[in-house]
């Protein structure tokens, strides 16, 4: 049996996010630009005799293991490879939970890759992507390896893009919780009677510099949520006032991202932000794909 492997499970941000029509299933189509950041959970997968999948989590409370996306991901790979061994997963959480940073999805992608590495990469890449799409809308991006991709549909269709230069950024977490289903309902409600969305033609050039991405329209959840959650709007406005290249809410919130020209500008911005707005984390955007699982 092969030895244990470990892999970093990076967080993502959405540099723009458009919510398209509500489908019959109740789910909405999406159009989004994903980017990886340096903040990461760490996942270790150790093969064990038997068929059980066990999970040990440090750093955050992630609920019952059987509902954990990383466990479900490990199960998909073990089932596809004939359940020749069991797995013990150790997850060190650093990405804030339920903040729109894709932590749970990234852990799931890391589990797909790590358990597949234990199985000598028996599951081909395209099949891992199918598993990823079954696990959730953000998971395929993490399996694809990033660091920058335009995604649409339910996140399972992607165009990987040349990376943007690594940039210093802040992640501000206002002290408000946003439930994802509720966020979609607010988008639907805000659009009642507003008609179809306008036409859009994206330009590859507009996706190749921080300045031009900053000028694109932002995140559809911002408009829908700011009216109801003044703390969220205040945090966004305070961060936008620090003159970043780009300021956006990520995913369905509540984390807000700002990207700066230099680490010094980021530090100056950080000092301007009153602590009551929320917890602030300094991260860097990634300009290269993270390394694959390694022996640990
Ligand atoms: O993907 P997740 O399980 O986090 O989605 C939670 C809820 O968010 C769904 O039940 C649905 O109401 C809404 N959703 C949606 N369109 C998507 C993703 C989620 O309407 N693309």
mmCIF file of C-alpha atoms and ligand atoms in Angstrom:
data_model
loop_
_atom_site.group_PDB
_atom_site.id
_atom_site.type_symbol
_atom_site.label_atom_id
_atom_site.label_comp_id
_atom_site.label_asym_id
_atom_site.label_seq_id
_atom_site.Cartn_x
_atom_site.Cartn_y
_atom_site.Cartn_z
ATOM 1 C CA UNK A 1 0.000 0.000 0.000
ATOM 2 C CA UNK A 2 1.339 3.474 -0.837
ATOM 3 C CA UNK A 3 2.344 5.922 1.898
ATOM 4 C CA UNK A 4 0.289 8.923 3.013
ATOM 5 C CA UNK A 5 0.048 12.045 0.839
ATOM 6 C CA UNK A 6 -0.684 15.680 1.694
ATOM 7 C CA UNK A 7 -1.919 18.565 -0.415
ATOM 8 C CA UNK A 8 -2.787 22.229 0.097
ATOM 9 C CA UNK A 9 -6.457 23.073 -0.524
ATOM 10 C CA UNK A 10 -6.427 26.732 -1.540
ATOM 11 C CA UNK A 11 -9.287 29.201 -1.188
ATOM 12 C CA UNK A 12 -10.816 30.885 -4.251
ATOM 13 C CA UNK A 13 -12.264 34.282 -4.902
ATOM 14 C CA UNK A 14 -14.764 35.242 -7.604
ATOM 15 C CA UNK A 15 -13.388 38.221 -9.508
ATOM 16 C CA UNK A 16 -16.827 38.621 -11.023
ATOM 17 C CA UNK A 17 -19.966 36.578 -10.605
ATOM 18 C CA UNK A 18 -23.139 36.755 -12.626
ATOM 19 C CA UNK A 19 -26.204 34.805 -11.631
ATOM 20 C CA UNK A 20 -28.139 33.767 -14.735
ATOM 21 C CA UNK A 21 -31.697 32.461 -15.033
ATOM 22 C CA UNK A 22 -33.332 30.242 -12.437
ATOM 23 C CA UNK A 23 -33.673 26.784 -13.940
ATOM 24 C CA UNK A 24 -36.541 24.319 -13.470
ATOM 25 C CA UNK A 25 -34.471 22.469 -10.868
ATOM 26 C CA UNK A 26 -34.420 25.673 -8.775
ATOM 27 C CA UNK A 27 -30.681 26.069 -9.401
ATOM 28 C CA UNK A 28 -29.276 29.040 -11.294
ATOM 29 C CA UNK A 29 -26.764 29.129 -14.105
ATOM 30 C CA UNK A 30 -23.602 31.061 -13.308
ATOM 31 C CA UNK A 31 -20.889 32.938 -15.134
ATOM 32 C CA UNK A 32 -17.857 33.633 -13.011
ATOM 33 C CA UNK A 33 -14.133 34.302 -12.988
ATOM 34 C CA UNK A 34 -12.369 32.173 -10.371
ATOM 35 C CA UNK A 35 -8.925 32.923 -8.949
ATOM 36 C CA UNK A 36 -6.920 30.976 -6.351
ATOM 37 C CA UNK A 37 -5.399 32.739 -3.339
ATOM 38 C CA UNK A 38 -2.577 31.722 -1.015
ATOM 39 C CA UNK A 39 -4.833 31.001 1.993
ATOM 40 C CA UNK A 40 -5.211 27.205 2.180
ATOM 41 C CA UNK A 41 -6.447 24.299 4.259
ATOM 42 C CA UNK A 42 -4.161 21.300 4.435
ATOM 43 C CA UNK A 43 -5.421 17.789 3.714
ATOM 44 C CA UNK A 44 -3.538 14.590 4.469
ATOM 45 C CA UNK A 45 -4.779 11.200 3.268
ATOM 46 C CA UNK A 46 -3.419 7.999 4.734
ATOM 47 C CA UNK A 47 -4.337 4.564 3.374
ATOM 48 C CA UNK A 48 -5.720 2.102 5.918
ATOM 49 C CA UNK A 49 -6.673 -1.554 5.836
ATOM 50 C CA UNK A 50 -10.407 -2.144 5.362
ATOM 51 C CA UNK A 51 -12.904 0.091 3.616
ATOM 52 C CA UNK A 52 -13.707 2.802 6.164
ATOM 53 C CA UNK A 53 -13.227 6.519 5.543
ATOM 54 C CA UNK A 54 -12.463 8.461 8.707
ATOM 55 C CA UNK A 55 -11.980 12.204 9.148
ATOM 56 C CA UNK A 56 -10.212 14.271 11.776
ATOM 57 C CA UNK A 57 -10.623 18.060 11.564
ATOM 58 C CA UNK A 58 -8.628 20.723 13.373
ATOM 59 C CA UNK A 59 -9.080 24.491 13.227
ATOM 60 C CA UNK A 60 -12.863 24.667 12.643
ATOM 61 C CA UNK A 61 -16.104 22.851 13.262
ATOM 62 C CA UNK A 62 -17.245 21.339 9.979
ATOM 63 C CA UNK A 63 -20.255 19.320 11.157
ATOM 64 C CA UNK A 64 -20.718 15.540 10.924
ATOM 65 C CA UNK A 65 -17.976 13.691 8.958
ATOM 66 C CA UNK A 66 -20.450 11.692 6.831
ATOM 67 C CA UNK A 67 -21.795 14.954 5.393
ATOM 68 C CA UNK A 68 -18.334 16.360 4.791
ATOM 69 C CA UNK A 69 -17.650 16.951 1.103
ATOM 70 C CA UNK A 70 -14.073 15.653 1.480
ATOM 71 C CA UNK A 71 -15.389 12.332 2.807
ATOM 72 C CA UNK A 72 -17.903 12.110 -0.053
ATOM 73 C CA UNK A 73 -15.086 12.888 -2.496
ATOM 74 C CA UNK A 74 -12.852 10.166 -1.023
ATOM 75 C CA UNK A 75 -15.776 7.730 -1.252
ATOM 76 C CA UNK A 76 -16.285 8.452 -4.966
ATOM 77 C CA UNK A 77 -12.627 7.672 -5.736
ATOM 78 C CA UNK A 78 -12.529 4.551 -3.529
ATOM 79 C CA UNK A 79 -15.760 3.244 -5.116
ATOM 80 C CA UNK A 80 -14.365 3.841 -8.613
ATOM 81 C CA UNK A 81 -11.162 1.946 -7.786
ATOM 82 C CA UNK A 82 -12.773 -1.153 -6.269
ATOM 83 C CA UNK A 83 -12.476 -0.256 -2.546
ATOM 84 C CA UNK A 84 -9.077 -1.914 -2.215
ATOM 85 C CA UNK A 85 -8.257 0.132 0.917
ATOM 86 C CA UNK A 86 -9.762 2.580 3.398
ATOM 87 C CA UNK A 87 -8.596 6.141 4.087
ATOM 88 C CA UNK A 88 -7.964 8.323 7.111
ATOM 89 C CA UNK A 89 -8.264 12.019 6.227
ATOM 90 C CA UNK A 90 -6.761 14.763 8.387
ATOM 91 C CA UNK A 91 -7.980 18.237 7.592
ATOM 92 C CA UNK A 92 -6.346 21.338 9.026
ATOM 93 C CA UNK A 93 -8.838 24.170 8.409
ATOM 94 C CA UNK A 94 -7.544 27.688 7.880
ATOM 95 C CA UNK A 95 -10.090 28.974 5.361
ATOM 96 C CA UNK A 96 -13.041 30.598 7.168
ATOM 97 C CA UNK A 97 -16.130 28.393 6.876
ATOM 98 C CA UNK A 98 -19.120 29.658 4.849
ATOM 99 C CA UNK A 99 -17.500 32.868 3.744
ATOM 100 C CA UNK A 100 -17.750 32.471 -0.040
ATOM 101 C CA UNK A 101 -14.109 31.329 -0.236
ATOM 102 C CA UNK A 102 -14.850 27.772 -1.381
ATOM 103 C CA UNK A 103 -13.099 26.064 1.551
ATOM 104 C CA UNK A 104 -15.342 22.991 1.682
ATOM 105 C CA UNK A 105 -15.217 22.621 -2.100
ATOM 106 C CA UNK A 106 -11.438 22.961 -2.146
ATOM 107 C CA UNK A 107 -11.132 20.306 0.563
ATOM 108 C CA UNK A 108 -13.309 18.022 -1.580
ATOM 109 C CA UNK A 109 -11.122 18.613 -4.639
ATOM 110 C CA UNK A 110 -8.013 17.983 -2.532
ATOM 111 C CA UNK A 111 -9.550 14.697 -1.314
ATOM 112 C CA UNK A 112 -10.313 13.618 -4.906
ATOM 113 C CA UNK A 113 -6.695 14.300 -5.910
ATOM 114 C CA UNK A 114 -5.091 12.865 -2.760
ATOM 115 C CA UNK A 115 -7.094 9.626 -2.642
ATOM 116 C CA UNK A 116 -6.568 9.187 -6.368
ATOM 117 C CA UNK A 117 -2.818 9.619 -5.785
ATOM 118 C CA UNK A 118 -3.018 6.803 -3.177
ATOM 119 C CA UNK A 119 -4.708 4.687 -5.863
ATOM 120 C CA UNK A 120 -1.802 5.369 -8.304
ATOM 121 C CA UNK A 121 -3.967 7.901 -10.180
ATOM 122 C CA UNK A 122 -6.203 5.116 -11.468
ATOM 123 C CA UNK A 123 -9.110 7.527 -12.063
ATOM 124 C CA UNK A 124 -8.447 9.564 -15.226
ATOM 125 C CA UNK A 125 -8.567 13.360 -14.998
ATOM 126 C CA UNK A 126 -11.823 13.757 -16.982
ATOM 127 C CA UNK A 127 -13.587 11.345 -14.622
ATOM 128 C CA UNK A 128 -12.315 13.231 -11.568
ATOM 129 C CA UNK A 129 -13.848 16.371 -13.097
ATOM 130 C CA UNK A 130 -17.194 14.542 -13.389
ATOM 131 C CA UNK A 131 -16.987 13.563 -9.714
ATOM 132 C CA UNK A 132 -16.125 17.172 -8.885
ATOM 133 C CA UNK A 133 -19.193 18.481 -10.705
ATOM 134 C CA UNK A 134 -21.384 16.070 -8.730
ATOM 135 C CA UNK A 135 -19.961 17.388 -5.457
ATOM 136 C CA UNK A 136 -20.649 21.091 -6.066
ATOM 137 C CA UNK A 137 -20.344 24.105 -8.355
ATOM 138 C CA UNK A 138 -16.924 25.246 -7.120
ATOM 139 C CA UNK A 139 -15.242 21.821 -6.992
ATOM 140 C CA UNK A 140 -14.363 21.419 -10.730
ATOM 141 C CA UNK A 141 -12.330 24.657 -10.652
ATOM 142 C CA UNK A 142 -10.188 23.335 -7.794
ATOM 143 C CA UNK A 143 -9.650 20.005 -9.570
ATOM 144 C CA UNK A 144 -8.711 21.785 -12.798
ATOM 145 C CA UNK A 145 -5.757 23.275 -10.939
ATOM 146 C CA UNK A 146 -6.324 26.994 -11.649
ATOM 147 C CA UNK A 147 -5.075 29.537 -10.847
ATOM 148 C CA UNK A 148 -7.486 31.530 -13.067
ATOM 149 C CA UNK A 149 -10.518 30.270 -14.982
ATOM 150 C CA UNK A 150 -13.732 31.565 -16.442
ATOM 151 C CA UNK A 151 -16.511 29.144 -15.506
ATOM 152 C CA UNK A 152 -20.126 28.851 -16.516
ATOM 153 C CA UNK A 153 -23.126 26.532 -16.286
ATOM 154 C CA UNK A 154 -22.864 25.079 -12.798
ATOM 155 C CA UNK A 155 -19.132 25.645 -12.656
ATOM 156 C CA UNK A 156 -18.477 22.445 -14.594
ATOM 157 C CA UNK A 157 -17.600 24.231 -17.832
ATOM 158 C CA UNK A 158 -14.383 26.207 -17.734
ATOM 159 C CA UNK A 159 -11.904 28.089 -19.804
ATOM 160 C CA UNK A 160 -8.539 28.153 -18.055
ATOM 161 C CA UNK A 161 -6.887 31.535 -18.555
ATOM 162 C CA UNK A 162 -3.293 32.748 -18.462
ATOM 163 C CA UNK A 163 -2.636 33.653 -14.804
ATOM 164 C CA UNK A 164 -2.764 37.235 -13.590
ATOM 165 C CA UNK A 165 0.347 38.527 -11.834
ATOM 166 C CA UNK A 166 0.353 37.509 -8.143
ATOM 167 C CA UNK A 167 -1.124 40.448 -6.251
ATOM 168 C CA UNK A 168 -1.434 41.444 -2.581
ATOM 169 C CA UNK A 169 -5.017 41.317 -1.346
ATOM 170 C CA UNK A 170 -7.192 41.656 1.725
ATOM 171 C CA UNK A 171 -10.115 39.418 2.654
ATOM 172 C CA UNK A 172 -12.543 41.235 4.942
ATOM 173 C CA UNK A 173 -15.115 39.142 6.754
ATOM 174 C CA UNK A 174 -18.016 41.244 7.994
ATOM 175 C CA UNK A 175 -19.720 39.750 11.058
ATOM 176 C CA UNK A 176 -22.832 38.723 9.095
ATOM 177 C CA UNK A 177 -23.795 35.267 7.960
ATOM 178 C CA UNK A 178 -25.249 34.780 4.494
ATOM 179 C CA UNK A 179 -27.047 31.558 3.643
ATOM 180 C CA UNK A 180 -26.496 30.552 0.023
ATOM 181 C CA UNK A 181 -30.135 29.557 -0.759
ATOM 182 C CA UNK A 182 -31.270 32.827 0.793
ATOM 183 C CA UNK A 183 -28.760 34.801 -1.282
ATOM 184 C CA UNK A 184 -30.168 33.263 -4.498
ATOM 185 C CA UNK A 185 -33.714 34.037 -3.346
ATOM 186 C CA UNK A 186 -32.708 37.663 -2.819
ATOM 187 C CA UNK A 187 -31.274 37.832 -6.341
ATOM 188 C CA UNK A 188 -34.548 36.440 -7.750
ATOM 189 C CA UNK A 189 -36.610 38.870 -5.670
ATOM 190 C CA UNK A 190 -34.467 41.873 -6.668
ATOM 191 C CA UNK A 191 -34.987 40.951 -10.325
ATOM 192 C CA UNK A 192 -38.739 40.516 -10.271
ATOM 193 C CA UNK A 193 -40.060 42.327 -13.341
ATOM 194 C CA UNK A 194 -36.593 43.465 -14.378
ATOM 195 C CA UNK A 195 -36.684 41.479 -17.662
ATOM 196 C CA UNK A 196 -33.825 39.582 -19.273
ATOM 197 C CA UNK A 197 -30.182 40.340 -18.589
ATOM 198 C CA UNK A 198 -28.407 42.375 -21.223
ATOM 199 C CA UNK A 199 -26.053 40.948 -23.834
ATOM 200 C CA UNK A 200 -22.407 40.596 -22.886
ATOM 201 C CA UNK A 201 -19.218 40.064 -24.907
ATOM 202 C CA UNK A 202 -16.168 39.334 -22.810
ATOM 203 C CA UNK A 203 -12.825 40.322 -24.167
ATOM 204 C CA UNK A 204 -9.788 38.149 -23.419
ATOM 205 C CA UNK A 205 -7.737 41.322 -22.945
ATOM 206 C CA UNK A 206 -10.146 42.530 -20.275
ATOM 207 C CA UNK A 207 -9.355 39.365 -18.268
ATOM 208 C CA UNK A 208 -5.599 39.828 -18.332
ATOM 209 C CA UNK A 209 -4.964 42.719 -15.987
ATOM 210 C CA UNK A 210 -6.196 43.555 -12.501
ATOM 211 C CA UNK A 211 -7.184 47.061 -13.565
ATOM 212 C CA UNK A 212 -9.410 45.913 -16.418
ATOM 213 C CA UNK A 213 -11.047 43.145 -14.361
ATOM 214 C CA UNK A 214 -11.708 45.767 -11.677
ATOM 215 C CA UNK A 215 -13.675 47.790 -14.207
ATOM 216 C CA UNK A 216 -15.982 44.893 -15.128
ATOM 217 C CA UNK A 217 -19.362 44.577 -13.416
ATOM 218 C CA UNK A 218 -19.033 42.936 -9.984
ATOM 219 C CA UNK A 219 -20.998 40.283 -8.189
ATOM 220 C CA UNK A 220 -24.792 40.021 -8.614
ATOM 221 C CA UNK A 221 -25.172 39.049 -4.953
ATOM 222 C CA UNK A 222 -23.833 42.452 -3.850
ATOM 223 C CA UNK A 223 -26.832 44.404 -5.119
ATOM 224 C CA UNK A 224 -29.259 41.787 -3.832
ATOM 225 C CA UNK A 225 -27.792 41.593 -0.313
ATOM 226 C CA UNK A 226 -26.525 45.098 0.494
ATOM 227 C CA UNK A 227 -30.034 46.535 0.982
ATOM 228 C CA UNK A 228 -30.875 43.943 3.622
ATOM 229 C CA UNK A 229 -27.484 43.730 5.319
ATOM 230 C CA UNK A 230 -26.163 47.221 6.062
ATOM 231 C CA UNK A 231 -23.054 45.812 7.835
ATOM 232 C CA UNK A 232 -22.136 44.114 4.577
ATOM 233 C CA UNK A 233 -22.610 47.276 2.533
ATOM 234 C CA UNK A 234 -20.627 49.348 5.054
ATOM 235 C CA UNK A 235 -17.725 46.862 4.983
ATOM 236 C CA UNK A 236 -17.735 46.908 1.174
ATOM 237 C CA UNK A 237 -17.790 50.706 1.014
ATOM 238 C CA UNK A 238 -14.972 51.029 3.560
ATOM 239 C CA UNK A 239 -12.809 48.588 1.628
ATOM 240 C CA UNK A 240 -13.626 50.237 -1.726
ATOM 241 C CA UNK A 241 -12.563 53.592 -0.224
ATOM 242 C CA UNK A 242 -8.987 52.290 0.314
ATOM 243 C CA UNK A 243 -8.404 52.628 -3.476
ATOM 244 C CA UNK A 244 -7.834 48.987 -4.420
ATOM 245 C CA UNK A 245 -7.516 47.865 -8.046
ATOM 246 C CA UNK A 246 -10.582 45.734 -7.501
ATOM 247 C CA UNK A 247 -13.158 45.375 -4.707
ATOM 248 C CA UNK A 248 -15.722 42.556 -4.776
ATOM 249 C CA UNK A 249 -17.793 40.359 -2.598
ATOM 250 C CA UNK A 250 -16.782 36.751 -3.263
ATOM 251 C CA UNK A 251 -19.298 33.956 -3.923
ATOM 252 C CA UNK A 252 -22.573 34.507 -2.098
ATOM 253 C CA UNK A 253 -20.640 36.295 0.659
ATOM 254 C CA UNK A 254 -19.996 37.482 3.101
ATOM 255 C CA UNK A 255 -16.215 37.836 2.489
ATOM 256 C CA UNK A 256 -15.148 40.918 0.540
ATOM 257 C CA UNK A 257 -11.941 40.953 -1.473
ATOM 258 C CA UNK A 258 -9.735 43.920 -2.322
ATOM 259 C CA UNK A 259 -6.644 43.670 -4.557
ATOM 260 C CA UNK A 260 -3.807 46.219 -4.280
ATOM 261 C CA UNK A 261 -0.852 47.328 -6.381
ATOM 262 C CA UNK A 262 1.781 46.751 -3.679
ATOM 263 C CA UNK A 263 2.085 45.135 -0.239
ATOM 264 C CA UNK A 264 2.678 48.656 1.176
ATOM 265 C CA UNK A 265 -0.678 49.871 -0.212
ATOM 266 C CA UNK A 266 -2.350 46.800 1.243
ATOM 267 C CA UNK A 267 -0.800 47.485 4.658
ATOM 268 C CA UNK A 268 -1.902 51.115 4.540
ATOM 269 C CA UNK A 269 -5.432 50.003 3.666
ATOM 270 C CA UNK A 270 -5.463 47.454 6.459
ATOM 271 C CA UNK A 271 -4.544 50.117 8.988
ATOM 272 C CA UNK A 272 -7.378 52.361 7.800
ATOM 273 C CA UNK A 273 -10.043 49.719 8.384
ATOM 274 C CA UNK A 274 -11.729 49.876 11.798
ATOM 275 C CA UNK A 275 -11.787 46.407 13.454
ATOM 276 C CA UNK A 276 -15.577 46.587 13.926
ATOM 277 C CA UNK A 277 -16.003 46.071 10.156
ATOM 278 C CA UNK A 278 -14.794 42.494 10.489
ATOM 279 C CA UNK A 279 -11.768 40.240 10.557
ATOM 280 C CA UNK A 280 -9.194 41.073 7.918
ATOM 281 C CA UNK A 281 -6.769 38.564 6.362
ATOM 282 C CA UNK A 282 -3.825 39.434 4.116
ATOM 283 C CA UNK A 283 -3.379 36.942 1.249
ATOM 284 C CA UNK A 284 -1.779 36.868 -2.190
ATOM 285 C CA UNK A 285 -3.460 35.759 -5.372
ATOM 286 C CA UNK A 286 -1.744 32.786 -7.027
ATOM 287 C CA UNK A 287 0.006 33.072 -10.382
ATOM 288 C CA UNK A 288 0.835 29.377 -10.763
ATOM 289 C CA UNK A 289 -1.018 26.107 -10.183
ATOM 290 C CA UNK A 290 -0.452 24.680 -6.699
ATOM 291 C CA UNK A 291 1.672 21.499 -6.547
ATOM 292 C CA UNK A 292 -0.046 18.076 -6.721
ATOM 293 C CA UNK A 293 -0.314 15.780 -3.649
ATOM 294 C CA UNK A 294 3.097 14.851 -2.247
ATOM 295 C CA UNK A 295 4.221 12.060 0.090
ATOM 296 C CA UNK A 296 3.718 13.127 3.707
HETATM 297 O O1 LIG B 1 -24.509 24.254 -4.033
HETATM 298 P P1 LIG B 1 -25.120 24.434 -2.671
HETATM 299 O O2 LIG B 1 -25.640 23.163 -2.087
HETATM 300 O O3 LIG B 1 -24.312 25.251 -1.743
HETATM 301 O O4 LIG B 1 -26.439 25.306 -2.953
HETATM 302 C C1 LIG B 1 -27.328 25.663 -1.927
HETATM 303 C C2 LIG B 1 -28.591 26.282 -2.547
HETATM 304 O O5 LIG B 1 -28.247 27.457 -3.291
HETATM 305 C C3 LIG B 1 -29.327 25.429 -3.542
HETATM 306 O O6 LIG B 1 -30.234 24.569 -2.906
HETATM 307 C C4 LIG B 1 -30.048 26.473 -4.400
HETATM 308 O O7 LIG B 1 -31.171 26.971 -3.734
HETATM 309 C C5 LIG B 1 -29.042 27.589 -4.456
HETATM 310 N N1 LIG B 1 -28.212 27.522 -5.660
HETATM 311 C C6 LIG B 1 -28.725 27.958 -6.862
HETATM 312 N N2 LIG B 1 -27.938 27.916 -7.999
HETATM 313 C C7 LIG B 1 -26.666 27.456 -7.952
HETATM 314 C C8 LIG B 1 -26.112 27.015 -6.730
HETATM 315 C C9 LIG B 1 -26.916 27.049 -5.598
HETATM 316 O O8 LIG B 1 -29.861 28.386 -6.927
HETATM 317 N N3 LIG B 1 -25.935 27.436 -9.065
#
